[in-house]
Coordinates of C-alpha atoms in Angstrom, one line a residue:
X1 CA 113.4 -20.3 -47.0
X2 CA 111.2 -17.9 -44.8
X3 CA 108.0 -17.2 -46.4
X4 CA 107.9 -13.3 -46.6
X5 CA 105.4 -11.7 -44.3
X6 CA 101.8 -10.5 -45.8
X7 CA 101.5 -6.8 -45.8
X8 CA 98.7 -5.0 -43.9
X9 CA 97.1 -1.6 -44.1
X10 CA 97.3 -1.4 -40.5
X11 CA 99.6 1.1 -38.8
X12 CA 100.4 1.0 -35.0
X13 CA 101.4 4.0 -33.3
X14 CA 101.6 5.6 -29.8
X15 CA 99.8 8.9 -31.3
X16 CA 97.2 6.6 -32.5
X17 CA 94.4 8.4 -30.4
X18 CA 95.5 11.8 -31.6
X19 CA 95.5 10.6 -35.0
X20 CA 91.7 9.8 -35.0
X21 CA 90.8 12.9 -32.8
X22 CA 91.9 14.8 -35.5
X23 CA 90.3 12.7 -37.8
X24 CA 86.9 13.4 -36.2
X25 CA 87.7 16.9 -36.3
X26 CA 88.1 16.9 -40.1
X27 CA 84.9 14.8 -40.7
X28 CA 82.8 16.9 -38.2
X29 CA 81.6 16.1 -34.9
X30 CA 78.0 17.0 -34.4
X31 CA 78.0 17.5 -31.0
X32 CA 80.9 20.3 -31.2
X33 CA 78.5 22.1 -33.1
X34 CA 76.2 22.1 -30.6
X35 CA 79.0 22.8 -27.8
X36 CA 80.0 25.8 -29.9
X37 CA 76.7 27.6 -29.7
X38 CA 74.7 26.7 -26.9
X39 CA 75.4 28.3 -23.5
X40 CA 75.2 25.2 -21.3
X41 CA 76.8 27.2 -18.4
X42 CA 73.8 29.4 -18.5
X43 CA 71.7 26.3 -18.1
X44 CA 73.5 25.3 -15.2
X45 CA 73.0 28.0 -13.5
X46 CA 69.2 28.0 -14.2
X47 CA 69.0 24.6 -12.9
X48 CA 71.3 25.5 -9.8
X49 CA 68.9 28.4 -9.0
X50 CA 66.2 26.0 -9.0
X51 CA 67.9 23.2 -7.1
X52 CA 70.9 24.8 -5.4
X53 CA 73.6 22.3 -4.7
X54 CA 74.2 20.8 -1.2
X55 CA 76.7 21.9 1.0
X56 CA 79.7 19.5 0.5
X57 CA 82.1 21.1 3.3
X58 CA 80.9 18.7 6.0
X59 CA 82.2 15.6 4.1
X60 CA 80.6 13.1 1.9
X61 CA 80.9 12.4 -1.9
X62 CA 81.2 15.6 -3.9
X63 CA 78.5 15.7 -6.8
X64 CA 79.3 16.2 -10.4
X65 CA 79.2 19.6 -11.8
X66 CA 75.6 20.8 -12.8
X67 CA 76.7 21.5 -16.2
X68 CA 78.3 18.0 -16.8
X69 CA 74.9 16.5 -15.9
X70 CA 72.6 18.6 -18.0
X71 CA 74.9 17.6 -20.9
X72 CA 74.2 14.2 -20.1
X73 CA 70.5 14.6 -20.0
X74 CA 70.7 16.4 -23.4
X75 CA 72.6 13.6 -24.6
X76 CA 70.5 11.0 -23.6
X77 CA 67.5 12.4 -25.0
X78 CA 69.4 13.6 -28.3
X79 CA 70.2 9.6 -28.8
X80 CA 67.6 8.0 -26.8
X81 CA 69.6 6.4 -24.5
X82 CA 68.7 4.4 -21.3
X83 CA 70.7 5.0 -18.3
X84 CA 72.6 2.1 -18.7
X85 CA 73.6 2.9 -21.9
X86 CA 74.3 6.4 -21.4
X87 CA 77.0 5.3 -18.5
X88 CA 78.4 2.5 -21.5
X89 CA 78.6 5.2 -24.1
X90 CA 80.5 7.5 -21.8
X91 CA 83.0 5.2 -21.2
X92 CA 83.1 3.9 -24.8
X93 CA 82.9 7.1 -26.9
X94 CA 85.6 10.0 -27.0
X95 CA 82.8 12.3 -28.9
X96 CA 80.6 11.5 -25.8
X97 CA 83.6 12.5 -22.9
X98 CA 84.4 15.2 -25.1
X99 CA 80.8 16.6 -25.3
X100 CA 80.0 16.3 -21.2
X101 CA 83.3 17.6 -20.4
X102 CA 84.7 14.4 -19.0
X103 CA 87.7 13.6 -21.4
X104 CA 90.4 13.4 -18.8
X105 CA 88.1 12.4 -15.7
X106 CA 88.9 9.1 -14.3
X107 CA 85.4 8.5 -13.0
X108 CA 82.2 8.5 -15.3
X109 CA 78.8 9.2 -13.5
X110 CA 77.2 5.7 -13.4
X111 CA 73.4 4.6 -14.0
X112 CA 72.7 5.2 -10.9
X113 CA 73.6 8.7 -10.3
X114 CA 72.1 9.6 -14.1
X115 CA 69.2 8.4 -12.6
X116 CA 68.6 10.2 -9.2
X117 CA 69.9 13.4 -11.1
X118 CA 66.8 13.0 -13.7
X119 CA 64.1 12.6 -10.9
X120 CA 65.7 15.2 -8.7
X121 CA 65.2 17.4 -12.0
X122 CA 61.9 16.5 -12.5
X123 CA 59.2 18.2 -14.6
X124 CA 59.8 21.7 -12.9
X125 CA 63.4 21.5 -14.2
X126 CA 62.8 20.2 -17.5
X127 CA 60.6 23.4 -17.9
X128 CA 63.2 25.9 -16.5
X129 CA 65.8 24.5 -19.4
X130 CA 62.9 24.7 -21.8
X131 CA 62.2 28.2 -20.9
X132 CA 66.1 29.1 -21.0
X133 CA 66.5 27.5 -24.1
X134 CA 63.7 30.0 -25.0
X135 CA 65.6 32.9 -23.9
X136 CA 68.6 31.9 -25.7
X137 CA 66.6 31.7 -29.1
X138 CA 65.5 35.2 -28.7
X139 CA 68.9 36.4 -27.3
X140 CA 70.2 35.6 -31.2
X141 CA 67.3 37.3 -32.5
X142 CA 64.8 34.0 -33.6
X143 CA 61.7 35.6 -32.3
X144 CA 58.3 33.9 -32.9
X145 CA 57.3 35.5 -36.2
X146 CA 54.9 34.8 -39.0
X147 CA 52.5 33.4 -37.0
X148 CA 51.9 29.9 -35.0
X149 CA 50.7 26.6 -35.8
X150 CA 49.4 24.4 -32.7
X151 CA 49.2 20.8 -32.9
X152 CA 49.1 17.5 -30.8
X153 CA 50.7 14.3 -31.1
X154 CA 50.3 10.9 -29.5
X155 CA 53.4 9.4 -27.2
X156 CA 52.9 5.7 -26.5
X157 CA 54.0 4.2 -23.4
X158 CA 54.3 0.5 -22.5
X159 CA 51.0 -1.1 -21.9
X160 CA 50.6 -2.4 -18.8
X161 CA 48.6 -5.7 -18.1
X162 CA 45.9 -5.8 -15.5
X163 CA 43.4 -8.7 -14.3
X164 CA 39.8 -8.1 -14.1
X165 CA 40.0 -8.1 -10.4
X166 CA 42.6 -5.2 -10.7
X167 CA 40.4 -3.4 -13.1
X168 CA 37.5 -3.4 -11.0
X169 CA 39.5 -2.2 -7.9
X170 CA 41.2 0.6 -9.8
X171 CA 38.0 1.4 -11.4
X172 CA 36.9 2.3 -7.9
X173 CA 40.0 4.4 -7.2
X174 CA 41.4 1.7 -4.7
X175 CA 44.9 0.0 -5.3
X176 CA 44.7 -3.6 -5.5
X177 CA 45.3 -5.0 -1.9
X178 CA 47.8 -8.0 -3.0
X179 CA 49.9 -5.6 -5.0
X180 CA 53.5 -4.9 -3.3
X181 CA 54.8 -1.6 -3.4
X182 CA 57.6 -2.6 -6.0
X183 CA 54.8 -3.6 -8.4
X184 CA 52.6 -0.7 -7.6
X185 CA 56.2 1.7 -8.6
X186 CA 55.9 -0.5 -11.7
X187 CA 52.2 0.2 -12.9
X188 CA 51.3 3.2 -14.7
X189 CA 48.0 4.3 -13.5
X190 CA 48.0 7.6 -15.2
X191 CA 48.1 6.6 -19.4
X192 CA 45.2 6.0 -20.8
X193 CA 43.6 4.7 -24.1
X194 CA 42.6 6.3 -27.3
X195 CA 41.9 5.3 -31.1
X196 CA 43.2 7.3 -33.9
X197 CA 42.3 6.3 -37.5
X198 CA 40.7 2.8 -36.2
X199 CA 44.0 2.4 -34.6
X200 CA 44.6 1.9 -30.6
X201 CA 47.1 4.2 -28.7
X202 CA 47.8 3.8 -24.8
X203 CA 50.1 6.6 -23.5
X204 CA 50.2 10.3 -23.3
X205 CA 49.8 13.9 -25.6
X206 CA 52.3 16.2 -26.2
X207 CA 50.7 19.8 -27.4
X208 CA 53.0 22.2 -28.8
X209 CA 52.7 25.8 -30.4
X210 CA 55.5 26.3 -33.4
X211 CA 56.4 29.7 -35.0
X212 CA 55.9 29.7 -38.6
X213 CA 59.0 31.2 -39.5
X214 CA 61.6 29.3 -37.8
X215 CA 59.7 26.2 -36.7
X216 CA 60.9 26.6 -32.9
X217 CA 58.5 25.2 -30.2
X218 CA 57.5 28.1 -28.4
X219 CA 54.9 26.6 -25.7
X220 CA 54.4 23.1 -24.6
X221 CA 52.0 21.2 -22.6
X222 CA 51.0 17.5 -22.1
X223 CA 48.0 15.2 -21.1
X224 CA 47.2 11.8 -21.3
X225 CA 46.0 10.3 -24.7
X226 CA 42.5 10.0 -24.0
X227 CA 42.3 14.0 -24.1
X228 CA 40.9 15.6 -27.0
X229 CA 43.4 17.8 -29.0
X230 CA 41.6 21.1 -28.6
X231 CA 41.6 20.7 -24.8
X232 CA 45.1 22.2 -24.5
X233 CA 44.5 25.0 -27.2
X234 CA 44.4 27.8 -25.0
X235 CA 47.7 26.3 -23.1
X236 CA 49.7 26.5 -26.1
X237 CA 48.8 29.7 -27.7
X238 CA 51.6 32.1 -27.9
X239 CA 50.7 35.7 -27.0
X240 CA 54.3 37.1 -27.9
X241 CA 54.4 35.5 -31.5
X242 CA 54.7 39.0 -33.8
X243 CA 52.1 37.6 -36.2
X244 CA 48.3 37.0 -35.3
X245 CA 48.0 34.3 -37.6
X246 CA 46.7 30.8 -36.0
X247 CA 47.3 27.7 -37.7
X248 CA 45.5 24.3 -36.6
X249 CA 44.2 21.3 -38.4
X250 CA 40.5 19.6 -38.1
X251 CA 40.5 18.8 -34.6
X252 CA 40.3 22.2 -33.2
X253 CA 37.4 24.0 -34.8
X254 CA 34.6 25.6 -33.0
X255 CA 32.4 28.6 -33.0
X256 CA 33.5 29.5 -29.5
X257 CA 37.0 29.1 -30.2
X258 CA 36.6 31.2 -33.4
X259 CA 34.8 34.1 -31.2
X260 CA 37.8 34.1 -28.7
X261 CA 40.2 34.4 -31.4
X262 CA 38.8 37.3 -32.7
X263 CA 38.2 38.9 -29.5
X264 CA 41.8 38.4 -28.8
X265 CA 42.6 40.3 -32.0
X266 CA 44.0 36.5 -33.6
X267 CA 43.4 35.6 -37.3
X268 CA 42.0 32.3 -37.2
X269 CA 43.2 30.0 -40.1
X270 CA 41.6 26.3 -38.6
X271 CA 40.5 23.8 -41.2
X272 CA 36.8 22.7 -41.4
X273 CA 36.0 19.2 -40.3
X274 CA 33.1 17.9 -42.7
X275 CA 29.7 16.0 -40.9
X276 CA 27.9 13.1 -42.0
X277 CA 24.9 15.6 -43.0
X278 CA 26.9 18.5 -44.3
X279 CA 29.6 17.8 -46.3
X280 CA 32.5 20.6 -47.2
X281 CA 31.8 22.9 -49.9
X282 CA 34.3 23.6 -52.8
X283 CA 35.3 26.9 -50.8
X284 CA 35.9 25.1 -47.6
X285 CA 37.9 22.3 -49.3
X286 CA 39.9 25.1 -50.8
X287 CA 40.5 27.1 -47.6
X288 CA 41.5 23.9 -45.9
X289 CA 44.3 23.0 -48.7
X290 CA 45.5 26.8 -48.5
X291 CA 46.0 26.3 -44.7
X292 CA 47.8 22.8 -44.9
X293 CA 50.6 24.0 -46.9
X294 CA 51.4 26.4 -43.7
X295 CA 50.1 23.9 -41.0
X296 CA 52.2 21.0 -42.4
X297 CA 55.3 22.6 -40.8
X298 CA 54.2 21.5 -37.5
X299 CA 55.1 18.0 -38.6
X300 CA 59.0 18.6 -38.6
X301 CA 59.3 18.9 -35.1
X302 CA 57.4 15.8 -34.4
X303 CA 59.4 13.8 -36.8
X304 CA 62.7 15.1 -35.1
X305 CA 61.4 14.2 -32.1
X306 CA 60.2 11.0 -33.4
X307 CA 63.9 10.5 -34.3
X308 CA 65.3 10.9 -30.8
X309 CA 62.7 8.2 -29.6
X310 CA 59.8 10.6 -28.9
X311 CA 57.0 8.2 -30.3
X312 CA 57.6 6.0 -27.1
X313 CA 58.8 6.7 -23.5
X314 CA 59.4 4.3 -20.9
X315 CA 58.7 6.3 -17.9
X316 CA 56.2 5.3 -15.2
X317 CA 53.7 8.0 -14.2
X318 CA 52.5 11.1 -16.0
X319 CA 54.9 13.3 -13.8
X320 CA 57.9 11.8 -15.3
X321 CA 56.1 11.6 -18.9
X322 CA 55.9 15.4 -18.6
X323 CA 59.3 15.5 -17.7
X324 CA 60.6 13.5 -20.5
X325 CA 58.4 15.0 -23.1
X326 CA 59.3 18.4 -22.0
X327 CA 63.2 17.5 -22.5
X328 CA 62.7 16.0 -26.0
X329 CA 60.9 19.6 -27.1
X330 CA 64.0 21.5 -25.5
X331 CA 66.2 19.2 -27.1
X332 CA 64.6 19.5 -30.7
X333 CA 65.2 23.5 -30.0
X334 CA 68.4 23.4 -28.7
X335 CA 69.5 21.4 -31.8
X336 CA 68.2 23.2 -34.3
X337 CA 69.2 26.3 -32.7
X338 CA 73.0 25.3 -33.0
X339 CA 72.0 24.3 -36.5
X340 CA 71.0 27.6 -37.5
X341 CA 73.8 29.5 -35.8
X342 CA 76.3 27.3 -37.3
X343 CA 74.9 27.8 -41.0
X344 CA 74.7 31.3 -40.3
X345 CA 70.8 31.6 -40.6
X346 CA 69.7 35.1 -40.6
X347 CA 66.8 35.7 -38.1
X348 CA 65.1 38.3 -40.3
X349 CA 65.6 36.1 -43.5
X350 CA 62.6 35.1 -45.3
X351 CA 64.3 31.8 -46.3
X352 CA 67.2 30.0 -45.0
X353 CA 70.3 31.5 -47.1
X354 CA 72.6 28.9 -48.7
X355 CA 76.0 28.6 -47.1
X356 CA 77.9 29.8 -50.1
X357 CA 75.7 33.3 -49.7
X358 CA 76.8 33.1 -45.7
X359 CA 80.6 32.5 -46.9
X360 CA 80.2 35.7 -49.2
X361 CA 78.7 37.5 -46.5
X362 CA 81.6 36.7 -44.2
X363 CA 84.3 37.8 -46.8
X364 CA 82.5 41.2 -47.1
X365 CA 81.8 41.9 -43.7

């Protein structure tokens, strides 16, 4: 007598892929939210204006479309993927393939193609994408409003190991004679060391200006870790904010800066720092606390970039580090803009409306 076959919840079907796609649509694909609301064709045109595509009429392997490569770079920074992982995930994940317009493509850009395109784009290309996304913010009405917050964060980089002899030669501005060209390419001579709250850091520094209303990054600049936070204050001061309030923490106050802001018509809200011989008064402490309630909003972009791997970069040299940090800031704005548009956040609301309120407004329109 034969034993009855055990039942299984697994069902085999020739149309399993289509069923899974429908399931994904039901659950919601975050990448498709970005696709619906971000004009990637516009971003591709900006890149093509900066880096014109070569003439392929004479033969040779044709390049991948610019929009495909821009989407891949965005995907890399959103999920902190290496070039190797980007290639693998594009082969493995249909949501990534769909986002990068490669669903029906037989071939996928390999790791070398992705690396070379990113190097070709460089810091100037990353800056162009950041500015193009800022243009999309303005097109949807998300102007920089209610003042701005200026702050900086340390972005660690891998620590290089040097011998005493290497340090002596590098200190004199010379490259050690026993270094091969390959070894030189693997040594980051631009990143510097600093200490913060008694802890040592090695790498670079990212300075940003965030608008108080929407928490979008409006201006950005980069430096090395040893540079003081206030070094780039003027570089990220956003003159286009509709409000003249400027917020910053204890690392930025100076009499010269206060005079400069006053002369330019800004209202200074920079926290005061106590000195050993001159502690803060109760009035100054109260002022610092009031400023902190608004200034704390700048920590949101830094936290989001940290989730995207922004608290550690694996590039060599300041130029590549600048490109990576700029792409992080651009992807933060891109993701936040898509979320705002998907939730129906009105650019002129004082507070973000609930989804229920948005649906009611849509029904009454």
